[in-house]
Short mmCIF file of C-alpha atoms and ligand atoms in Angstrom, two decimals:
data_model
loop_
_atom_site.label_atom_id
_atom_site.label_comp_id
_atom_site.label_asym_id
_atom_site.label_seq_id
_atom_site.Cartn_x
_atom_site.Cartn_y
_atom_site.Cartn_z
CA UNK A 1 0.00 0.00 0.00
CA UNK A 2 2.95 2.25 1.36
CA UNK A 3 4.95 1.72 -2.46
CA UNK A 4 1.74 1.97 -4.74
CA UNK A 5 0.42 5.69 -2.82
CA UNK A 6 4.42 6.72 -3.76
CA UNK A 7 4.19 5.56 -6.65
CA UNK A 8 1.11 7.56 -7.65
CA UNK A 9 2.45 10.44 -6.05
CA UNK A 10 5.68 9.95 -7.69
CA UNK A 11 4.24 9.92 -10.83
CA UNK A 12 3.55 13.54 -10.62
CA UNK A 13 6.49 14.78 -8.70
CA UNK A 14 5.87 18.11 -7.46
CA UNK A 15 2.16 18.11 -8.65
CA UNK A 16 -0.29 17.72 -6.69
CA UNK A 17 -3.05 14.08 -6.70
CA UNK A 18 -5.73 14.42 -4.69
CA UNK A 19 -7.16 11.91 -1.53
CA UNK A 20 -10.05 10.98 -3.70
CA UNK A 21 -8.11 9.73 -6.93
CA UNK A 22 -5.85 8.19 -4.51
CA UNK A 23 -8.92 6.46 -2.64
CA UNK A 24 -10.45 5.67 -5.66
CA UNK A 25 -7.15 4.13 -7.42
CA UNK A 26 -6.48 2.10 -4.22
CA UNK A 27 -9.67 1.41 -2.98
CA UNK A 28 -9.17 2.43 0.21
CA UNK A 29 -10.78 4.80 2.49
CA UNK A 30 -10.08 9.42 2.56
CA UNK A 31 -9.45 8.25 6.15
CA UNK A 32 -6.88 5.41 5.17
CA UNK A 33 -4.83 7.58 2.55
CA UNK A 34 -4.20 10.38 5.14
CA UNK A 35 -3.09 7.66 7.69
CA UNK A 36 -0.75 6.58 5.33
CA UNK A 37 0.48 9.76 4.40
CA UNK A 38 1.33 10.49 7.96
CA UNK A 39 3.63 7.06 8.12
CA UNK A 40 5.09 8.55 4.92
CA UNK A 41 6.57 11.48 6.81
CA UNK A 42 7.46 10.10 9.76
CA UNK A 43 9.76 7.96 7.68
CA UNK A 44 10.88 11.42 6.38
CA UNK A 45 9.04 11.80 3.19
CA UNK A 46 8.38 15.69 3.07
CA UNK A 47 4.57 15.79 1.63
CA UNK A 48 2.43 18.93 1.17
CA UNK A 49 -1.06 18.62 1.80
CA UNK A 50 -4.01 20.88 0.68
CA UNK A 51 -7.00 21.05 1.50
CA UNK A 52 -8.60 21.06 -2.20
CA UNK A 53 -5.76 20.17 -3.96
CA UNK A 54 -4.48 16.95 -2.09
CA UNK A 55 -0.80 15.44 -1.11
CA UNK A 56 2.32 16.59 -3.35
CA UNK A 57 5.51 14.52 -2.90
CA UNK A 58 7.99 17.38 -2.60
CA UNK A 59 11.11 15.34 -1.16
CA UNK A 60 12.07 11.71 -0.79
CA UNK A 61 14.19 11.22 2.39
CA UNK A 62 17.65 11.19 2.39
CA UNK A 63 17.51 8.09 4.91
CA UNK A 64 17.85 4.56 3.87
CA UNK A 65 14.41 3.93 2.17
CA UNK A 66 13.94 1.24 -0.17
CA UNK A 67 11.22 3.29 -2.51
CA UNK A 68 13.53 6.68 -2.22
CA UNK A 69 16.70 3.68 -3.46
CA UNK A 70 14.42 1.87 -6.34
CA UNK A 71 13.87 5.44 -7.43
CA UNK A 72 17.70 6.55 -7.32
CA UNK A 73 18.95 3.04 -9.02
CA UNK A 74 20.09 3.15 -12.43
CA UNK A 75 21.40 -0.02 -13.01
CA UNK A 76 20.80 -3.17 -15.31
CA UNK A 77 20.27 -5.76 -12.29
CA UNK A 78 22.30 -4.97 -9.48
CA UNK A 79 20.02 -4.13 -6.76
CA UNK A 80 17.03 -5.02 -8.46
CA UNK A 81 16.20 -7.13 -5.69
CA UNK A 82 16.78 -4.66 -2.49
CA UNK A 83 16.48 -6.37 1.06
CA UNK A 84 16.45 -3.10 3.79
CA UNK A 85 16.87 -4.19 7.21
CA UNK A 86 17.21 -2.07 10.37
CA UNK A 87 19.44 -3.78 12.01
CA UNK A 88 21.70 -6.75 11.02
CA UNK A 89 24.89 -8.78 12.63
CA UNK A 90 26.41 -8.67 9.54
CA UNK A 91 24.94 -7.77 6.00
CA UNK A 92 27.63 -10.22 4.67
CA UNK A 93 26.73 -12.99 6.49
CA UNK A 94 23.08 -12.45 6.08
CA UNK A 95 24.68 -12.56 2.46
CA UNK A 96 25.90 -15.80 2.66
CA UNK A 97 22.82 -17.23 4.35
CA UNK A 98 20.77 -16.57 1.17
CA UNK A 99 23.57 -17.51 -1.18
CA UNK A 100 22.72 -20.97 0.71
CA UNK A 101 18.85 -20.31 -0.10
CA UNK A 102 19.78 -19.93 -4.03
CA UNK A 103 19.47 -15.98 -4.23
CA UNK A 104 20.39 -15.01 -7.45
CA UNK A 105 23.63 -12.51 -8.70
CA UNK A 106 22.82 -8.66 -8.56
CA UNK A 107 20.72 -9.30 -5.03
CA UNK A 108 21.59 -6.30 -2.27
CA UNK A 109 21.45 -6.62 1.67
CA UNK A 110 21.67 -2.83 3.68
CA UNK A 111 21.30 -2.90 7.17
CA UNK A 112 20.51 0.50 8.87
CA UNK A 113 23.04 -0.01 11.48
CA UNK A 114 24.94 -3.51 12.13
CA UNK A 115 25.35 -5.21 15.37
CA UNK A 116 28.53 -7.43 14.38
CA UNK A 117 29.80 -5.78 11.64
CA UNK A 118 33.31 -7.57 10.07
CA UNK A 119 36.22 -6.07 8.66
CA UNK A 120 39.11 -8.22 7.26
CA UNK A 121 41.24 -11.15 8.47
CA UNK A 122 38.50 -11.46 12.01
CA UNK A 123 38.65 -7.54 12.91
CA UNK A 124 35.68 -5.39 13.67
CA UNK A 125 33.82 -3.18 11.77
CA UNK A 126 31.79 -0.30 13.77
CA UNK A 127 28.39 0.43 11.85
CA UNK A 128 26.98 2.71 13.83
CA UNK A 129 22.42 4.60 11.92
CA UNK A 130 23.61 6.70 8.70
CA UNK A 131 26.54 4.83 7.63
CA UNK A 132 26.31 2.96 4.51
CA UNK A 133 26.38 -1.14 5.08
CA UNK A 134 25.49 -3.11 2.04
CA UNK A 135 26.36 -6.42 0.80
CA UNK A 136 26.17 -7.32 -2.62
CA UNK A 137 25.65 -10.93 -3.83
CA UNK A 138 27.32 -11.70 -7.25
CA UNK A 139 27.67 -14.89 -9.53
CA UNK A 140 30.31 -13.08 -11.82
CA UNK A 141 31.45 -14.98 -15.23
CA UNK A 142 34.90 -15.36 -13.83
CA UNK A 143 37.46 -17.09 -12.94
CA UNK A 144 38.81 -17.07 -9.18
CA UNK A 145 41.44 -15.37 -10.36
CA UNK A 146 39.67 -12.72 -11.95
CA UNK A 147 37.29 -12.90 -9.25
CA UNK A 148 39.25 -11.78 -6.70
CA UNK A 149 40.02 -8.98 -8.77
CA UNK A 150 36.53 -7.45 -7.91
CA UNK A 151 37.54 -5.97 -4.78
CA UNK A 152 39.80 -4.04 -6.31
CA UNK A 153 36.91 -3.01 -8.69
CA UNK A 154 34.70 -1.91 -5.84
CA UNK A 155 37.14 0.10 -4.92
CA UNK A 156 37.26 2.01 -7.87
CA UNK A 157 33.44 2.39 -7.71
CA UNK A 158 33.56 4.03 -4.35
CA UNK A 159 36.02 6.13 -5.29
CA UNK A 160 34.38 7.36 -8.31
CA UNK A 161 30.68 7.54 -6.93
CA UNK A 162 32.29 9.82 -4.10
CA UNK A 163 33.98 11.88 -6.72
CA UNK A 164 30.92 12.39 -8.88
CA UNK A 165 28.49 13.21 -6.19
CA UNK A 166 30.74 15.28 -3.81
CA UNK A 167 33.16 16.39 -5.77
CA UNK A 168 35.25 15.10 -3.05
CA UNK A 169 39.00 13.45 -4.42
CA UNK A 170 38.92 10.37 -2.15
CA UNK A 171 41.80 7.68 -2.83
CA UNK A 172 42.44 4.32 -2.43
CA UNK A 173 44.85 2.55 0.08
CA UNK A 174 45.75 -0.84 -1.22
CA UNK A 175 44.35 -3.54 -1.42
CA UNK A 176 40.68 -1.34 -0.89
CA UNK A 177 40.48 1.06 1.70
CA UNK A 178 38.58 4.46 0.60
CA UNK A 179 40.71 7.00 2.61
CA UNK A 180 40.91 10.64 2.44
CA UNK A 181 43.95 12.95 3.89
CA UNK A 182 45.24 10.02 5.43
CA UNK A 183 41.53 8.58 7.39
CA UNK A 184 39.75 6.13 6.20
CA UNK A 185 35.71 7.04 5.12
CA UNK A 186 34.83 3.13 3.74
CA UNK A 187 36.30 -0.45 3.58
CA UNK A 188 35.53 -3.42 1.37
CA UNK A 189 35.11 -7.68 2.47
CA UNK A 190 35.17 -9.22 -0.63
CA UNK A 191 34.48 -13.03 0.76
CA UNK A 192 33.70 -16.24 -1.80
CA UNK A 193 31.13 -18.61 -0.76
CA UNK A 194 31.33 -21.89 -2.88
CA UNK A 195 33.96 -23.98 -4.14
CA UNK A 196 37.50 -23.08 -4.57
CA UNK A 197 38.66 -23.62 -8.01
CA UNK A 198 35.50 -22.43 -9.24
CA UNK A 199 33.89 -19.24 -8.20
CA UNK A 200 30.05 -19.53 -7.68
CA UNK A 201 29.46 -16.56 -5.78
CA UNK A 202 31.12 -13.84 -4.52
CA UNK A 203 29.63 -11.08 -1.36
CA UNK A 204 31.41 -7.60 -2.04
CA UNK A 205 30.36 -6.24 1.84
CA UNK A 206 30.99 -2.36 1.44
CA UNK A 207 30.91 0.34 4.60
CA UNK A 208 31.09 3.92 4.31
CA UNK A 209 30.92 6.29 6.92
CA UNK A 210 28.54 8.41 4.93
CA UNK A 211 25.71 10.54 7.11
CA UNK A 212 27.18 10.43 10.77
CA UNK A 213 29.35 12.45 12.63
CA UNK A 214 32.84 11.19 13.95
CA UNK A 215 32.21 11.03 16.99
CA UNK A 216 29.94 8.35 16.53
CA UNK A 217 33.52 5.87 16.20
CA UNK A 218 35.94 5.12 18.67
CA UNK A 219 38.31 8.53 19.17
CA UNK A 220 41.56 6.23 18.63
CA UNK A 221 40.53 5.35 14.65
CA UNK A 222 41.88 6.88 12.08
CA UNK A 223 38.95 7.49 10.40
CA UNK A 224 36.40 10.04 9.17
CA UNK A 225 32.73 10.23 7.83
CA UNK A 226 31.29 11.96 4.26
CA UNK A 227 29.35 14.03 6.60
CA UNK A 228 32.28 15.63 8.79
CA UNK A 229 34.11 16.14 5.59
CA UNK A 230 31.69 17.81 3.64
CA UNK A 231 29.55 19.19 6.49
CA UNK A 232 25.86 18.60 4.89
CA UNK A 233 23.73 15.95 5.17
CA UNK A 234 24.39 12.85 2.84
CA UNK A 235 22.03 11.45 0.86
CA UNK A 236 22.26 7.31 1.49
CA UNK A 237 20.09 6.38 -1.19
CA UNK A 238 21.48 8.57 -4.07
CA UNK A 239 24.43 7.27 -2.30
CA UNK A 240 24.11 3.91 -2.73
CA UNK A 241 22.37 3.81 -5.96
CA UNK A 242 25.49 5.35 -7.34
CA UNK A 243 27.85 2.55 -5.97
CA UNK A 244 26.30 0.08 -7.41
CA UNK A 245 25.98 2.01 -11.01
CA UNK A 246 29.91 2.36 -11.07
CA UNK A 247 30.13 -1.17 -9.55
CA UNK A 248 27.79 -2.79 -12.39
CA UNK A 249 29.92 -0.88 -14.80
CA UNK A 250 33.03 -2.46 -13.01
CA UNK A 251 31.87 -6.03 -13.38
CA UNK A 252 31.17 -5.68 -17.27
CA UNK A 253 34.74 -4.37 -17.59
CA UNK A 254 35.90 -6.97 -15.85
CA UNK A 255 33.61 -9.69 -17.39
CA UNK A 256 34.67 -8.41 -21.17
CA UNK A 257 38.60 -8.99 -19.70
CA UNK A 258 39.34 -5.34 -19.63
CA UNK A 259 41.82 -6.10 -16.38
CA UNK A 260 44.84 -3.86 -17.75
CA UNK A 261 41.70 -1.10 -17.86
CA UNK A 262 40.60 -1.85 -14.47
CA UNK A 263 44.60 -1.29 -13.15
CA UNK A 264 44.57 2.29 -14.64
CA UNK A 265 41.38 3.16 -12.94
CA UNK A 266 42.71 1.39 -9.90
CA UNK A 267 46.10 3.12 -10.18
CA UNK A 268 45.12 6.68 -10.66
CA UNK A 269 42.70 6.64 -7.90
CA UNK A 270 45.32 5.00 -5.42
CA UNK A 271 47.37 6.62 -3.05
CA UNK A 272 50.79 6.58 -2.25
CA UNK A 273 52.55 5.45 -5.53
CA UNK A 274 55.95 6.27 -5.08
CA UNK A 275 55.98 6.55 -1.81
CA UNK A 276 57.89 4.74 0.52
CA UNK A 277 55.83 2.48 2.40
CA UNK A 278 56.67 -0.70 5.23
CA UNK A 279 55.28 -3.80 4.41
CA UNK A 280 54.96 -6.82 7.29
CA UNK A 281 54.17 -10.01 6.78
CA UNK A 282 54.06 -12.79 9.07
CA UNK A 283 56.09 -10.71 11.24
CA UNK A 284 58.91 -9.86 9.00
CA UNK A 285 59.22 -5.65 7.62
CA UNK A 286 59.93 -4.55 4.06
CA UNK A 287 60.16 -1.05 3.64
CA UNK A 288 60.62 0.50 0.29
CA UNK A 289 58.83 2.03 -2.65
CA UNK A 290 55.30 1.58 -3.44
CA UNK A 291 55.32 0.61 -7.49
CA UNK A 292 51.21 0.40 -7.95
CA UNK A 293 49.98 -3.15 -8.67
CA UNK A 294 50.53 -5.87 -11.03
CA UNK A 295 47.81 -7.19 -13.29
CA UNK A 296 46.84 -9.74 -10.41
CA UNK A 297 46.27 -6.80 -7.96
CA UNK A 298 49.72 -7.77 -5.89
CA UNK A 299 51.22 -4.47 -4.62
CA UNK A 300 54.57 -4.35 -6.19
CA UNK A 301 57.57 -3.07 -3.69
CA UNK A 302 60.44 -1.76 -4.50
CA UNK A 303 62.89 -3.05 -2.29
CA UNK A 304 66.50 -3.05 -2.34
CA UNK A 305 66.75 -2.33 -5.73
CA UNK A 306 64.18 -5.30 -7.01
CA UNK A 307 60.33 -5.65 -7.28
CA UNK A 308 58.38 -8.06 -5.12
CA UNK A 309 54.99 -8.55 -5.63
CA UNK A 310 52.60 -8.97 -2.34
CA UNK A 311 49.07 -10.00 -1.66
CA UNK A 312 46.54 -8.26 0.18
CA UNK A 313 45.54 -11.53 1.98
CA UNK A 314 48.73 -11.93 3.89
CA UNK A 315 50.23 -8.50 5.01
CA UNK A 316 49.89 -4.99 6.11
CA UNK A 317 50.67 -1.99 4.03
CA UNK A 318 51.98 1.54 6.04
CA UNK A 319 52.97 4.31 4.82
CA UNK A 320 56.05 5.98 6.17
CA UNK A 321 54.66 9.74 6.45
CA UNK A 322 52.91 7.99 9.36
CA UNK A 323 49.43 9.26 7.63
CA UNK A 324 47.37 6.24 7.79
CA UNK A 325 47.86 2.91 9.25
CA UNK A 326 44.55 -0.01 9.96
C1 BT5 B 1 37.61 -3.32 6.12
O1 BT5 B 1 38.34 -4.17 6.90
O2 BT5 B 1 37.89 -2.17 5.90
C2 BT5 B 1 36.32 -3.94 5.58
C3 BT5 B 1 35.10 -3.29 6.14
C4 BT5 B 1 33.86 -3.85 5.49
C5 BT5 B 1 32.61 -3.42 6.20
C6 BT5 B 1 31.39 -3.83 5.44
S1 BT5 B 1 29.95 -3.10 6.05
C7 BT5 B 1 28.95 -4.14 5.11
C8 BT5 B 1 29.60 -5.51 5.15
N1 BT5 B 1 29.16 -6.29 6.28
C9 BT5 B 1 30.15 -6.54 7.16
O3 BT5 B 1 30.05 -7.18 8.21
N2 BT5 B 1 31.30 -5.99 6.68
C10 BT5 B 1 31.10 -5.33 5.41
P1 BT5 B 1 39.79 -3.87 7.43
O4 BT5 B 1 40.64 -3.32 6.33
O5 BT5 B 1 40.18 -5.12 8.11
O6 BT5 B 1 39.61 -2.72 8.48
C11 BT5 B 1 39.14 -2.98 9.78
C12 BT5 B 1 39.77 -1.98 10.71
O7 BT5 B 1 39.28 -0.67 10.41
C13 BT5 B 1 39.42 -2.20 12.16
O8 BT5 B 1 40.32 -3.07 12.79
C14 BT5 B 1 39.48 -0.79 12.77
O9 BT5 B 1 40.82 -0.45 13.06
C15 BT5 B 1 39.06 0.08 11.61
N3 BT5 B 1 37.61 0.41 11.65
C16 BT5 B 1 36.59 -0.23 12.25
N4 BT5 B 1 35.43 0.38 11.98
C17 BT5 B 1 35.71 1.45 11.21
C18 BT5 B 1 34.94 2.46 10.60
N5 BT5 B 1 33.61 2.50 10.70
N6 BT5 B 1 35.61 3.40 9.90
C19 BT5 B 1 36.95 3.38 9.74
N7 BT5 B 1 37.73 2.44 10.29
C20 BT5 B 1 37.12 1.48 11.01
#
């Protein structure tokens, strides 16, 4: 009932539809429209009423609202099929349990806030009303190889939907952090659920601090929101519509095999290339000069005089101006 009166009102954006039409076209009662007009704003939908003239949708919210989303989302099929939640664990996990249930590729899980939220390699992701936590389920034509590559491609989306809607020149920190002078704003889990020679499918779990203020995370992160940057409110469903537009865009790249493509994007959004940078793994330091990425998404290092090529799933990356470290 709640979708179809938005929808007529929609239809006419700005115009006003009177509480008869509506009654009539919904077969409900005067009585019935207004009381779901009223839930309509209290969910933040700014509608004018007249007395002669009837409701006129003037704004959807800028909240997480799965109409205001639907009506943002210019994609092909990702986030066709939109689950909202106000409150999850994990929207990656709740992910995985419908991968199990046979959802199909291009499906989307937000959660309003999340209880449990995960970062990489077991560490904790705070998810705290107005950041941006969605999941998205994908059964890419790819090899794991490839695959894997789609973090990296996420990346790139973030980084571009932030630049076309703010303006704002936000860069990457290898393998996928979205960071910006030196504090991180998002992060991506890229997890595979299936078998693991062949990729079946593939959860891309994105969080960006979008439409809260700092002080909403733990004071010892280095870390900062879209909001306390730009110092307005943020929009989470133009937000997140954009995402997955530049996302979609990255998986067709990547499906066609444009990876050498998907490295120049990559590379001229990341930061620190050139830089010197300390590597650990497993306990043992590297420090030398970040070289950018090889064609499997390794970060290449120059060190002593030779490259080696690392991978994101087995070390930490810092950079030696001491901007920025997880
Ligand atoms: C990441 O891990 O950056 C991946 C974060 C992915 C979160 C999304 S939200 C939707 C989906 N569902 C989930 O459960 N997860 C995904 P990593 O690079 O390991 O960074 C984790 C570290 O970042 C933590 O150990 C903290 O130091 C720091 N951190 C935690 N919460 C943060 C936040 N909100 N903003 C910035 N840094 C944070």
């Amino acid at each position: 009932m709640r979708e179809e009166i938005l929808n007529l009102l929609g239809n006419q954006q700005g115009e006003y539809v009177s509480g008869e039409s509506i009654s009539h076209s919904l077969n409900i009662s005067r009585a019935a429209v207004w009381k779901q007009i009223q839930g309509l704003k209290e969910a933040g939908y700014e509608i004018e009423a007249q007395t002669k003239k009837g409701y006129c949708l003037v704004k959807a919210p800028a909240s997480l609202d799965e109409w205001a989303l639907k009506q943002e989302l210019k994609t092909g099929y990702l986030g066709k099929t939109l689950r909202l939640f106000e409150e999850l664990p994990s929207t990656n996990d709740w992910c995985k349990d419908l991968v199990r249930q046979g959802e199909e590729s291009g499906t989307v899980v937000i959660a309003k806030r999340q209880t449990v939220g995960r970062g990489r390699m077991q560490r904790a992701w705070q998810s705290p009303t107005g950041g941006l936590w969605m999941s998205v389920l994908l059964k890419p034509k790819l090899n794991l190889a490839d695959a894997a590559k789609l973090t990296l491609s996420t990346g790139v989306a973030l980084a571009r939907a932030i630049h076309t809607l703010y303006g704002l020149e936000a860069g990457i920190k290898w393998p996928n952090d979205l960071v910006y002078q030196g504090k991180k704003i998002a992060g991506i889990l890229g997890e595979v659920v299936g078998e693991w020679n062949s990729v079946q499918t593939l959860i891309l779990g994105i969080g960006v601090n979008a439409d809260f203020e700092i002080q909403d995370l733990s004071p010892e992160l280095p870390a900062t929101t879209l909001r306390t940057i730009l110092g307005h409110e943020i929009n989470l469903n133009q937000l997140a519509a954009e995402i997955l537009r530049q996302l979609e865009h990255e998986v067709q790249a990547l499906e066609q095999g444009d990876v050498a493509g998907l490295k120049e994007r990559w590379t001229t959004c990341a930061v620190g290339i050139g830089h010197a940078v300390e590597i650990e793994r497993a306990g043992e330091k590297f420090a030398g000069v970040f070289h950018g990425i090889n064609e499997n998404g390794e970060l290449i290092l120059d060190y002593d005089g030779r490259e080696q090529a690392f991978s994101s799933g087995e070390v930490r990356l810092r950079y030696n101006a001491g901007q920025y470290s997880p």
